[in-house]
mmCIF file of C-alpha atoms in Angstrom:
data_model
loop_
_atom_site.group_PDB
_atom_site.id
_atom_site.type_symbol
_atom_site.label_atom_id
_atom_site.label_comp_id
_atom_site.label_asym_id
_atom_site.label_seq_id
_atom_site.Cartn_x
_atom_site.Cartn_y
_atom_site.Cartn_z
ATOM 1 C CA ILE A 1 -80.814 -9.823 24.507
ATOM 2 C CA CYS A 2 -82.898 -7.882 21.964
ATOM 3 C CA ASN A 3 -80.108 -5.489 20.960
ATOM 4 C CA GLN A 4 -77.626 -8.375 20.377
ATOM 5 C CA LEU A 5 -75.756 -7.927 23.658
ATOM 6 C CA LYS A 6 -74.583 -11.385 24.719
ATOM 7 C CA VAL A 7 -74.714 -12.435 28.383
ATOM 8 C CA LEU A 8 -72.840 -15.281 30.101
ATOM 9 C CA THR A 9 -73.517 -16.361 33.686
ATOM 10 C CA CYS A 10 -71.319 -18.700 35.721
ATOM 11 C CA PRO A 11 -72.522 -19.185 39.317
ATOM 12 C CA MET A 12 -69.725 -20.109 41.742
ATOM 13 C CA PRO A 13 -69.879 -20.734 45.510
ATOM 14 C CA PHE A 14 -68.280 -17.471 46.671
ATOM 15 C CA LYS A 15 -70.743 -16.102 49.214
ATOM 16 C CA GLY A 16 -71.439 -12.414 48.744
ATOM 17 C CA VAL A 17 -68.889 -11.780 45.959
ATOM 18 C CA VAL A 18 -69.503 -11.412 42.221
ATOM 19 C CA GLY A 19 -67.326 -10.671 39.216
ATOM 20 C CA VAL A 20 -68.675 -8.550 36.368
ATOM 21 C CA MET A 21 -66.875 -8.190 33.041
ATOM 22 C CA ILE A 22 -67.771 -6.702 29.698
ATOM 23 C CA THR A 23 -65.660 -7.759 26.713
ATOM 24 C CA TYR A 24 -65.682 -5.716 23.506
ATOM 25 C CA LEU A 25 -64.514 -7.409 20.323
ATOM 26 C CA VAL A 26 -62.227 -4.562 19.392
ATOM 27 C CA GLY A 27 -58.467 -4.626 19.789
ATOM 28 C CA SER A 28 -55.332 -3.247 18.225
ATOM 29 C CA ARG A 29 -55.802 -5.384 15.087
ATOM 30 C CA HIS A 30 -58.804 -3.199 14.174
ATOM 31 C CA GLU A 31 -56.709 -0.027 14.051
ATOM 32 C CA GLN A 32 -55.728 1.566 10.771
ATOM 33 C CA GLN A 33 -52.337 3.091 10.022
ATOM 34 C CA GLY A 34 -52.194 6.486 11.733
ATOM 35 C CA GLN A 35 -54.685 5.595 14.496
ATOM 36 C CA THR A 36 -52.661 2.930 16.315
ATOM 37 C CA GLY A 37 -53.097 2.874 20.070
ATOM 38 C CA ALA A 38 -56.705 4.093 19.810
ATOM 39 C CA THR A 39 -58.108 0.959 21.471
ATOM 40 C CA HIS A 40 -55.776 1.257 24.450
ATOM 41 C CA PHE A 41 -56.237 5.038 24.667
ATOM 42 C CA LEU A 42 -60.013 4.577 24.709
ATOM 43 C CA GLU A 43 -59.690 2.003 27.495
ATOM 44 C CA HIS A 44 -58.064 4.708 29.636
ATOM 45 C CA MET A 45 -60.767 7.225 28.729
ATOM 46 C CA MET A 46 -63.571 4.894 29.778
ATOM 47 C CA PHE A 47 -62.519 5.495 33.400
ATOM 48 C CA LYS A 48 -62.991 9.270 33.064
ATOM 49 C CA GLY A 49 -66.732 9.266 33.595
ATOM 50 C CA SER A 50 -70.002 8.910 31.706
ATOM 51 C CA GLN A 51 -73.246 10.831 31.526
ATOM 52 C CA LYS A 52 -74.771 9.325 34.708
ATOM 53 C CA TYR A 53 -71.590 8.394 36.566
ATOM 54 C CA GLN A 54 -68.860 11.007 36.868
ATOM 55 C CA LYS A 55 -66.657 12.733 39.393
ATOM 56 C CA ASP A 56 -68.711 15.952 39.260
ATOM 57 C CA LEU A 57 -71.740 13.978 40.468
ATOM 58 C CA GLY A 58 -69.761 12.176 43.152
ATOM 59 C CA ASN A 59 -70.679 8.713 41.862
ATOM 60 C CA ASP A 60 -67.857 7.804 39.455
ATOM 61 C CA LEU A 61 -65.872 4.568 39.486
ATOM 62 C CA ASP A 62 -63.980 5.708 42.582
ATOM 63 C CA HIS A 63 -67.273 5.050 44.393
ATOM 64 C CA LEU A 64 -66.914 1.353 43.591
ATOM 65 C CA GLU A 65 -63.439 1.244 45.122
ATOM 66 C CA ALA A 66 -64.826 2.935 48.230
ATOM 67 C CA ILE A 67 -67.171 -0.045 48.747
ATOM 68 C CA GLY A 68 -64.310 -2.525 48.381
ATOM 69 C CA ALA A 69 -64.529 -3.294 44.666
ATOM 70 C CA GLN A 70 -61.496 -4.155 42.558
ATOM 71 C CA ILE A 71 -61.822 -2.599 39.099
ATOM 72 C CA ASN A 72 -59.555 -2.644 36.089
ATOM 73 C CA ALA A 73 -59.369 -3.172 32.337
ATOM 74 C CA SER A 74 -57.022 -4.513 29.684
ATOM 75 C CA THR A 75 -56.483 -4.231 25.936
ATOM 76 C CA TRP A 76 -55.077 -6.833 23.575
ATOM 77 C CA MET A 77 -54.917 -7.495 19.861
ATOM 78 C CA ASP A 78 -58.436 -8.912 19.578
ATOM 79 C CA ARG A 79 -60.405 -7.435 22.484
ATOM 80 C CA THR A 80 -60.821 -4.905 25.277
ATOM 81 C CA ASN A 81 -62.309 -5.897 28.629
ATOM 82 C CA TYR A 82 -63.478 -4.053 31.745
ATOM 83 C CA TYR A 83 -64.032 -5.937 34.967
ATOM 84 C CA ALA A 84 -64.980 -5.527 38.621
ATOM 85 C CA LEU A 85 -64.905 -7.841 41.629
ATOM 86 C CA LEU A 86 -67.329 -6.549 44.261
ATOM 87 C CA PRO A 87 -69.980 -7.358 46.897
ATOM 88 C CA SER A 88 -72.975 -9.014 45.259
ATOM 89 C CA GLU A 89 -75.475 -6.414 46.462
ATOM 90 C CA TYR A 90 -73.874 -3.870 44.107
ATOM 91 C CA LEU A 91 -74.319 -6.012 40.991
ATOM 92 C CA GLY A 92 -77.109 -3.805 39.638
ATOM 93 C CA LEU A 93 -75.016 -0.673 40.104
ATOM 94 C CA VAL A 94 -71.983 -1.906 38.179
ATOM 95 C CA ILE A 95 -74.211 -3.268 35.390
ATOM 96 C CA ASP A 96 -75.793 0.159 35.048
ATOM 97 C CA MET A 97 -72.359 1.811 35.007
ATOM 98 C CA GLU A 98 -71.235 -0.440 32.168
ATOM 99 C CA ALA A 99 -74.430 0.284 30.229
ATOM 100 C CA ASP A 100 -74.000 4.030 30.642
ATOM 101 C CA ARG A 101 -70.395 4.149 29.501
ATOM 102 C CA MET A 102 -71.122 1.894 26.520
ATOM 103 C CA ARG A 103 -72.744 4.826 24.707
ATOM 104 C CA HIS A 104 -72.360 7.843 26.992
ATOM 105 C CA ALA A 105 -68.662 8.078 27.877
ATOM 106 C CA LEU A 106 -67.666 11.726 28.328
ATOM 107 C CA LEU A 107 -64.367 11.724 26.362
ATOM 108 C CA ARG A 108 -63.600 15.321 27.340
ATOM 109 C CA PRO A 109 -60.685 17.153 25.650
ATOM 110 C CA GLU A 110 -59.027 17.948 28.970
ATOM 111 C CA ASP A 111 -59.108 14.260 29.943
ATOM 112 C CA VAL A 112 -57.638 13.278 26.570
ATOM 113 C CA ALA A 113 -54.768 15.721 27.095
ATOM 114 C CA SER A 114 -53.965 14.534 30.625
ATOM 115 C CA GLU A 115 -54.297 10.847 29.827
ATOM 116 C CA LYS A 116 -52.100 11.199 26.747
ATOM 117 C CA MET A 117 -49.163 12.020 29.013
ATOM 118 C CA VAL A 118 -49.861 8.920 31.102
ATOM 119 C CA ILE A 119 -49.966 6.703 28.017
ATOM 120 C CA LEU A 120 -46.817 8.206 26.499
ATOM 121 C CA ASN A 121 -45.014 7.504 29.769
ATOM 122 C CA GLU A 122 -46.305 3.921 29.672
ATOM 123 C CA HIS A 123 -45.091 3.626 26.074
ATOM 124 C CA ASP A 124 -41.615 4.935 26.950
ATOM 125 C CA GLN A 125 -41.308 2.556 29.887
ATOM 126 C CA GLY A 126 -41.936 -0.296 27.460
ATOM 127 C CA GLU A 127 -39.152 0.999 25.214
ATOM 128 C CA ASN A 128 -36.747 0.498 28.135
ATOM 129 C CA ALA A 129 -37.724 -3.159 28.533
ATOM 130 C CA GLN A 130 -35.657 -5.288 26.159
ATOM 131 C CA HIS A 131 -38.136 -8.171 26.021
ATOM 132 C CA THR A 132 -41.009 -5.823 25.117
ATOM 133 C CA VAL A 133 -38.908 -4.128 22.433
ATOM 134 C CA LEU A 134 -37.962 -7.463 20.862
ATOM 135 C CA LEU A 135 -41.539 -8.791 20.781
ATOM 136 C CA LYS A 136 -42.852 -5.536 19.315
ATOM 137 C CA ALA A 137 -40.290 -5.753 16.501
ATOM 138 C CA LEU A 138 -40.932 -9.467 16.020
ATOM 139 C CA TRP A 139 -44.664 -9.036 15.378
ATOM 140 C CA ALA A 140 -44.092 -5.932 13.254
ATOM 141 C CA LYS A 141 -41.641 -7.832 11.042
ATOM 142 C CA ALA A 142 -43.764 -10.980 10.826
ATOM 143 C CA PHE A 143 -46.983 -9.125 9.932
ATOM 144 C CA GLN A 144 -46.512 -6.443 7.304
ATOM 145 C CA GLN A 145 -50.099 -5.578 6.345
ATOM 146 C CA HIS A 146 -52.339 -7.139 8.985
ATOM 147 C CA GLY A 147 -53.306 -5.263 12.165
ATOM 148 C CA TYR A 148 -51.143 -7.611 14.256
ATOM 149 C CA HIS A 149 -48.269 -5.502 12.914
ATOM 150 C CA HIS A 150 -49.143 -2.749 15.413
ATOM 151 C CA PRO A 151 -48.242 -2.932 19.121
ATOM 152 C CA THR A 152 -51.283 -2.733 21.385
ATOM 153 C CA ILE A 153 -50.093 0.499 22.957
ATOM 154 C CA GLY A 154 -49.618 2.013 19.487
ATOM 155 C CA TRP A 155 -46.734 3.777 17.777
ATOM 156 C CA ARG A 156 -45.550 6.865 19.657
ATOM 157 C CA GLN A 157 -46.285 9.373 16.889
ATOM 158 C CA ASP A 158 -49.859 8.127 16.591
ATOM 159 C CA ILE A 159 -50.388 8.451 20.347
ATOM 160 C CA GLU A 160 -49.036 12.015 20.251
ATOM 161 C CA ASN A 161 -51.399 12.932 17.412
ATOM 162 C CA THR A 162 -54.551 11.384 18.926
ATOM 163 C CA THR A 163 -57.407 13.867 19.430
ATOM 164 C CA GLU A 164 -60.749 13.804 21.187
ATOM 165 C CA ASN A 165 -62.437 13.570 17.779
ATOM 166 C CA ASP A 166 -60.314 10.547 16.815
ATOM 167 C CA LEU A 167 -61.331 8.710 19.967
ATOM 168 C CA ARG A 168 -64.978 9.709 19.601
ATOM 169 C CA GLN A 169 -65.079 8.282 16.062
ATOM 170 C CA TYR A 170 -63.406 5.049 17.190
ATOM 171 C CA TYR A 171 -65.770 4.777 20.169
ATOM 172 C CA ASP A 172 -68.827 5.360 17.979
ATOM 173 C CA GLN A 173 -67.610 2.737 15.542
ATOM 174 C CA TYR A 174 -67.120 -0.139 17.972
ATOM 175 C CA TYR A 175 -68.805 0.402 21.357
ATOM 176 C CA HIS A 176 -72.210 -1.143 20.636
ATOM 177 C CA PRO A 177 -74.174 -4.077 22.112
ATOM 178 C CA SER A 178 -73.470 -6.466 19.222
ATOM 179 C CA MET A 179 -69.728 -6.047 19.853
ATOM 180 C CA ALA A 180 -70.023 -6.841 23.567
ATOM 181 C CA THR A 181 -70.411 -9.806 25.916
ATOM 182 C CA LEU A 182 -71.376 -9.229 29.556
ATOM 183 C CA THR A 183 -70.120 -11.971 31.898
ATOM 184 C CA LEU A 184 -71.230 -12.573 35.504
ATOM 185 C CA VAL A 185 -69.288 -15.003 37.728
ATOM 186 C CA GLY A 186 -69.701 -15.863 41.397
ATOM 187 C CA ASP A 187 -72.585 -15.211 43.793
ATOM 188 C CA ILE A 188 -75.016 -13.811 41.227
ATOM 189 C CA SER A 189 -78.092 -12.169 42.748
ATOM 190 C CA PRO A 190 -81.478 -13.539 41.595
ATOM 191 C CA ASP A 191 -82.479 -10.266 39.927
ATOM 192 C CA TRP A 192 -79.496 -10.232 37.540
ATOM 193 C CA ALA A 193 -81.653 -10.532 34.402
ATOM 194 C CA THR A 194 -83.905 -7.680 35.525
ATOM 195 C CA CYS A 195 -80.839 -5.492 36.137
ATOM 196 C CA ILE A 196 -79.444 -6.196 32.672
ATOM 197 C CA HIS A 197 -82.712 -5.529 30.861
ATOM 198 C CA ARG A 198 -83.327 -2.351 32.859
ATOM 199 C CA SER A 199 -79.898 -0.931 32.004
ATOM 200 C CA PHE A 200 -79.238 -2.228 28.478
ATOM 201 C CA ASP A 201 -82.613 -2.547 26.757
ATOM 202 C CA GLY A 202 -82.691 1.158 25.950
ATOM 203 C CA ILE A 203 -79.448 0.970 23.967
ATOM 204 C CA ALA A 204 -80.132 0.492 20.268
ATOM 205 C CA ASP A 205 -77.729 -1.700 18.363
ATOM 206 C CA GLN A 206 -75.892 -0.497 15.301
ATOM 207 C CA ASP A 207 -74.373 -2.384 12.406
ATOM 208 C CA VAL A 208 -70.602 -2.428 12.874
ATOM 209 C CA VAL A 209 -68.315 -2.622 9.859
ATOM 210 C CA VAL A 210 -65.081 -4.352 10.871
ATOM 211 C CA PRO A 211 -62.149 -3.753 8.492
ATOM 212 C CA THR A 212 -60.461 -6.861 7.163
ATOM 213 C CA LEU A 213 -56.800 -6.943 6.233
ATOM 214 C CA VAL A 214 -55.382 -10.153 4.829
ATOM 215 C CA GLU A 215 -51.713 -10.837 5.461
ATOM 216 C CA PRO A 216 -49.991 -12.132 2.297
ATOM 217 C CA GLU A 217 -48.461 -15.578 2.624
ATOM 218 C CA GLN A 218 -44.875 -15.444 3.820
ATOM 219 C CA THR A 219 -42.558 -17.280 1.435
ATOM 220 C CA ASN A 220 -39.118 -16.192 2.668
ATOM 221 C CA GLU A 221 -37.363 -15.976 6.009
ATOM 222 C CA ARG A 222 -37.395 -12.487 7.544
ATOM 223 C CA ARG A 223 -34.650 -11.114 9.800
ATOM 224 C CA PHE A 224 -33.903 -8.053 11.894
ATOM 225 C CA THR A 225 -31.352 -6.883 14.443
ATOM 226 C CA ILE A 226 -31.910 -4.235 17.136
ATOM 227 C CA GLN A 227 -29.233 -2.413 19.103
ATOM 228 C CA HIS A 228 -30.523 -1.731 22.613
ATOM 229 C CA ALA A 229 -29.257 -0.591 26.012
ATOM 230 C CA SER A 230 -29.899 -4.066 27.346
ATOM 231 C CA PRO A 231 -27.925 -6.030 29.937
ATOM 232 C CA GLU A 232 -27.964 -9.090 27.656
ATOM 233 C CA ASP A 233 -28.540 -10.275 24.103
ATOM 234 C CA LEU A 234 -31.881 -11.808 23.173
ATOM 235 C CA CYS A 235 -32.735 -14.173 20.335
ATOM 236 C CA ALA A 236 -36.210 -14.799 18.885
ATOM 237 C CA VAL A 237 -37.485 -17.224 16.270
ATOM 238 C CA ALA A 238 -41.174 -17.111 15.318
ATOM 239 C CA PHE A 239 -43.474 -18.934 12.911
ATOM 240 C CA LYS A 240 -46.920 -18.170 11.489
ATOM 241 C CA ILE A 241 -49.502 -20.569 12.933
ATOM 242 C CA PRO A 242 -53.294 -20.929 12.548
ATOM 243 C CA LYS A 243 -55.898 -18.987 14.522
ATOM 244 C CA ALA A 244 -56.978 -20.326 17.907
ATOM 245 C CA LEU A 245 -60.140 -22.024 16.626
ATOM 246 C CA ASP A 246 -58.390 -23.799 13.757
ATOM 247 C CA GLN A 247 -58.146 -27.576 14.163
ATOM 248 C CA ASP A 248 -54.322 -27.386 13.962
ATOM 249 C CA PHE A 249 -53.877 -24.779 16.687
ATOM 250 C CA LEU A 250 -53.955 -27.151 19.670
ATOM 251 C CA ALA A 251 -51.188 -29.233 18.094
ATOM 252 C CA CYS A 252 -49.133 -26.032 17.765
ATOM 253 C CA GLU A 253 -49.886 -25.195 21.404
ATOM 254 C CA LEU A 254 -48.699 -28.622 22.520
ATOM 255 C CA LEU A 255 -45.631 -28.273 20.298
ATOM 256 C CA ALA A 256 -44.772 -24.965 21.988
ATOM 257 C CA SER A 257 -45.094 -26.560 25.434
ATOM 258 C CA LEU A 258 -42.853 -29.467 24.444
ATOM 259 C CA LEU A 259 -40.288 -27.099 22.975
ATOM 260 C CA GLY A 260 -40.074 -24.479 25.660
ATOM 261 C CA ASP A 261 -42.321 -24.792 28.716
ATOM 262 C CA GLY A 262 -40.285 -25.504 31.820
ATOM 263 C CA PRO A 263 -36.857 -26.815 32.779
ATOM 264 C CA ILE A 264 -37.280 -30.246 31.161
ATOM 265 C CA SER A 265 -38.502 -28.918 27.801
ATOM 266 C CA LEU A 266 -36.480 -29.715 24.686
ATOM 267 C CA LEU A 267 -35.073 -26.202 24.315
ATOM 268 C CA ALA A 268 -34.248 -25.868 28.007
ATOM 269 C CA LYS A 269 -32.221 -29.065 27.894
ATOM 270 C CA ALA A 270 -30.421 -27.973 24.732
ATOM 271 C CA CYS A 271 -29.783 -24.360 25.727
ATOM 272 C CA VAL A 272 -30.114 -23.725 29.489
ATOM 273 C CA ASP A 273 -28.484 -26.964 30.613
ATOM 274 C CA GLN A 274 -25.589 -26.335 28.218
ATOM 275 C CA GLY A 275 -24.937 -22.849 29.583
ATOM 276 C CA LEU A 276 -25.955 -21.059 26.382
ATOM 277 C CA VAL A 277 -28.952 -19.096 27.707
ATOM 278 C CA ARG A 278 -30.272 -17.935 31.072
ATOM 279 C CA TRP A 279 -33.841 -18.744 30.090
ATOM 280 C CA ILE A 280 -35.817 -19.775 27.040
ATOM 281 C CA TYR A 281 -39.507 -20.241 26.336
ATOM 282 C CA ALA A 282 -41.880 -21.052 23.493
ATOM 283 C CA ASP A 283 -45.418 -19.699 23.249
ATOM 284 C CA ALA A 284 -48.261 -20.270 20.764
ATOM 285 C CA CYS A 285 -50.410 -17.143 20.721
ATOM 286 C CA ALA A 286 -54.135 -17.981 20.823
ATOM 287 C CA SER A 287 -55.471 -15.261 18.534
ATOM 288 C CA TYR A 288 -58.678 -14.636 16.585
ATOM 289 C CA GLU A 289 -56.756 -14.653 13.309
ATOM 290 C CA PRO A 290 -53.524 -16.534 12.446
ATOM 291 C CA GLY A 291 -50.761 -15.539 14.867
ATOM 292 C CA LEU A 292 -47.287 -16.617 15.947
ATOM 293 C CA LEU A 293 -45.489 -19.413 17.724
ATOM 294 C CA SER A 294 -42.561 -17.553 19.289
ATOM 295 C CA ILE A 295 -39.335 -18.848 20.813
ATOM 296 C CA VAL A 296 -37.392 -16.289 22.861
ATOM 297 C CA ALA A 297 -34.114 -16.727 24.745
ATOM 298 C CA ALA A 298 -31.805 -14.594 26.906
ATOM 299 C CA VAL A 299 -28.242 -15.337 25.803
ATOM 300 C CA CYS A 300 -25.531 -15.898 28.406
ATOM 301 C CA PRO A 301 -22.510 -13.524 28.433
ATOM 302 C CA GLY A 302 -19.782 -14.625 26.054
ATOM 303 C CA VAL A 303 -22.136 -16.733 23.919
ATOM 304 C CA ASP A 304 -22.736 -15.699 20.318
ATOM 305 C CA VAL A 305 -26.436 -15.170 19.623
ATOM 306 C CA ARG A 306 -25.987 -17.029 16.324
ATOM 307 C CA THR A 307 -24.925 -20.111 18.249
ATOM 308 C CA VAL A 308 -28.183 -20.029 20.188
ATOM 309 C CA GLU A 309 -30.185 -19.687 16.978
ATOM 310 C CA ASP A 310 -28.361 -22.676 15.486
ATOM 311 C CA VAL A 311 -29.219 -24.810 18.529
ATOM 312 C CA ILE A 312 -32.878 -23.739 18.335
ATOM 313 C CA TRP A 313 -32.985 -24.817 14.701
ATOM 314 C CA GLY A 314 -31.331 -28.100 15.651
ATOM 315 C CA VAL A 315 -34.083 -28.866 18.168
ATOM 316 C CA ILE A 316 -36.798 -27.958 15.659
ATOM 317 C CA ASP A 317 -35.169 -30.120 12.982
ATOM 318 C CA SER A 318 -35.043 -33.055 15.409
ATOM 319 C CA VAL A 319 -38.805 -32.785 16.004
ATOM 320 C CA ILE A 320 -39.442 -32.513 12.258
ATOM 321 C CA ASN A 321 -37.314 -35.584 11.490
ATOM 322 C CA GLU A 322 -37.682 -37.747 14.613
ATOM 323 C CA GLY A 323 -40.879 -36.576 16.323
ATOM 324 C CA VAL A 324 -41.415 -36.284 20.090
ATOM 325 C CA ASN A 325 -41.460 -38.714 22.980
ATOM 326 C CA GLN A 326 -44.904 -40.172 23.848
ATOM 327 C CA ASP A 327 -44.238 -40.187 27.614
ATOM 328 C CA ARG A 328 -43.137 -36.566 27.541
ATOM 329 C CA LEU A 329 -46.239 -35.641 25.544
ATOM 330 C CA GLN A 330 -48.430 -37.238 28.216
ATOM 331 C CA GLN A 331 -46.576 -35.299 30.920
ATOM 332 C CA VAL A 332 -47.287 -32.033 29.127
ATOM 333 C CA VAL A 333 -50.978 -32.898 28.719
ATOM 334 C CA MET A 334 -51.238 -33.797 32.405
ATOM 335 C CA GLN A 335 -49.585 -30.505 33.351
ATOM 336 C CA MET A 336 -52.071 -28.610 31.165
ATOM 337 C CA GLU A 337 -54.905 -30.422 32.930
ATOM 338 C CA ALA A 338 -53.512 -29.527 36.355
ATOM 339 C CA ASP A 339 -53.014 -25.903 35.298
ATOM 340 C CA ARG A 340 -56.637 -25.732 34.160
ATOM 341 C CA VAL A 341 -57.837 -26.981 37.554
ATOM 342 C CA PHE A 342 -55.719 -24.445 39.451
ATOM 343 C CA GLN A 343 -56.687 -21.606 37.108
ATOM 344 C CA ASN A 344 -60.365 -22.428 37.601
ATOM 345 C CA ASP A 345 -60.143 -21.817 41.309
ATOM 346 C CA GLY A 346 -61.383 -18.238 41.642
ATOM 347 C CA ILE A 347 -63.767 -15.707 40.165
ATOM 348 C CA MET A 348 -61.049 -13.685 38.452
ATOM 349 C CA ASP A 349 -59.495 -16.837 37.004
ATOM 350 C CA GLN A 350 -62.824 -17.806 35.477
ATOM 351 C CA LEU A 351 -63.369 -14.313 34.100
ATOM 352 C CA GLN A 352 -59.928 -14.337 32.502
ATOM 353 C CA TRP A 353 -60.488 -17.702 30.812
ATOM 354 C CA LEU A 354 -63.858 -16.614 29.465
ATOM 355 C CA ASN A 355 -62.492 -13.252 28.331
ATOM 356 C CA GLU A 356 -59.818 -14.811 26.153
ATOM 357 C CA ALA A 357 -62.226 -17.425 24.815
ATOM 358 C CA ILE A 358 -64.704 -14.702 23.819
ATOM 359 C CA ALA A 359 -61.873 -12.905 22.015
ATOM 360 C CA MET A 360 -60.989 -16.108 20.139
ATOM 361 C CA GLY A 361 -64.588 -16.336 18.931
ATOM 362 C CA CYS A 362 -65.958 -19.206 21.062
ATOM 363 C CA TRP A 363 -66.847 -18.607 24.723
ATOM 364 C CA HIS A 364 -67.104 -22.331 25.578
ATOM 365 C CA GLN A 365 -63.639 -23.183 24.217
ATOM 366 C CA PRO A 366 -62.103 -23.459 27.739
ATOM 367 C CA PHE A 367 -64.572 -26.217 28.611
ATOM 368 C CA THR A 368 -63.764 -28.411 25.580
ATOM 369 C CA ARG A 369 -60.075 -27.575 25.065
ATOM 370 C CA LEU A 370 -58.608 -30.378 27.201
ATOM 371 C CA GLN A 371 -60.902 -32.958 25.640
ATOM 372 C CA HIS A 372 -59.523 -32.109 22.207
ATOM 373 C CA ILE A 373 -55.924 -31.888 23.438
ATOM 374 C CA LYS A 374 -56.122 -35.420 24.858
ATOM 375 C CA GLN A 375 -57.032 -36.728 21.421
ATOM 376 C CA LEU A 376 -53.739 -35.543 19.909
ATOM 377 C CA ASN A 377 -50.792 -37.916 19.479
ATOM 378 C CA VAL A 378 -47.087 -37.659 18.663
ATOM 379 C CA SER A 379 -47.697 -37.795 14.921
ATOM 380 C CA ASP A 380 -50.012 -34.747 15.202
ATOM 381 C CA ILE A 381 -47.228 -32.796 16.935
ATOM 382 C CA GLN A 382 -44.615 -33.845 14.389
ATOM 383 C CA SER A 383 -46.955 -32.947 11.510
ATOM 384 C CA ALA A 384 -47.594 -29.502 13.008
ATOM 385 C CA CYS A 385 -43.857 -28.901 13.321
ATOM 386 C CA GLN A 386 -43.258 -30.048 9.748
ATOM 387 C CA GLN A 387 -46.024 -27.857 8.366
ATOM 388 C CA TYR A 388 -45.563 -24.645 10.332
ATOM 389 C CA CYS A 389 -41.941 -24.527 11.541
ATOM 390 C CA GLN A 390 -40.393 -24.033 8.136
ATOM 391 C CA ARG A 391 -37.524 -21.645 7.535
ATOM 392 C CA THR A 392 -39.480 -19.902 4.785
ATOM 393 C CA ARG A 393 -42.206 -19.120 7.350
ATOM 394 C CA ALA A 394 -39.768 -17.930 10.022
ATOM 395 C CA THR A 395 -39.072 -14.473 11.397
ATOM 396 C CA VAL A 396 -35.765 -14.265 13.274
ATOM 397 C CA GLY A 397 -34.756 -11.366 15.472
ATOM 398 C CA TYR A 398 -31.695 -10.451 17.527
ATOM 399 C CA LEU A 399 -31.611 -7.810 20.226
ATOM 400 C CA ILE A 400 -27.933 -6.973 20.783
ATOM 401 C CA ARG A 401 -26.785 -5.012 23.801
ATOM 402 C CA GLU A 402 -25.024 -1.773 22.944
ATOM 403 C CA SER A 403 -21.302 -1.834 23.679
#
């Protein structure tokens, strides 16, 4: 609309139910050193009331839950999103709530203080989860200057030092119409456009300066080892891969599925079936800027973590030198197609797909993704493995249980 707010509508045959989501293109990668966790902290604060809708007036977000709405939010590296699933007759109300908290969130000092304790507790719970600890260290080691170095929840000292003024400055920097996409899915009432214009037209846009940090090219393997009160050892091997909208990303995504998605994947056969690991997976992160293809495994008792790493490298080397099986590639593509059908089944599924696509930089990516995937062949997968799964581009991490 006139202030650069973008609007997506996706009617679906769910009588009387609508999903509303607003996605802001601000995530943990936008945070500077010393302000990490600000995006996630601000997400919490956006539920503490706004000028028109607050607990003191008896019409805050709890009112939506009282009418049967499901409301929540999430923060990730490239975006923050707020969403509600509710009866269609309340569409205008939730649109107005989102408009009001876009520029008129209260951000009171007493709410900052109370919510800080909640977030610190959430942070400390993550420190007790061995998989979370390993992934946090893996990204921090792989990215040394870029914002992907920081965990989404932030570093503990930064959370402790966060003030109301810090959050207000961050909010004023990023929470503007040009940074937002409003998405409506489901039984959308006919007056939806009127509701949006009525609530958002009065919000002036502002030029947003987004900091850019370029990660230097990695030319040597990086390694780390963590001692942790874990019930088992973990092993991780990760590689820098292109951003989600790069032409090579889908080949990397298929490569990850062939390597470590399910019990008949290459790594499962080499590691799980041989009694070396309890589980293993590979994942290609679909990010706005170049991210990681990560392989993570839980090592069986009595097995040396270095043995597992050697087997992982053996599987990767076999793909580099011999390629992948055409029939198995077609199975993976068919499974992706089936997953897309199942994940397109409900309002929340559709919102989630669109949310991640908006964060990648192309809202219609989910609708063209399979078409492009089907055009890939075994030589594309082998080439991706040869180009991106090099030892000089690798970050290897061990999480070793404390004796």
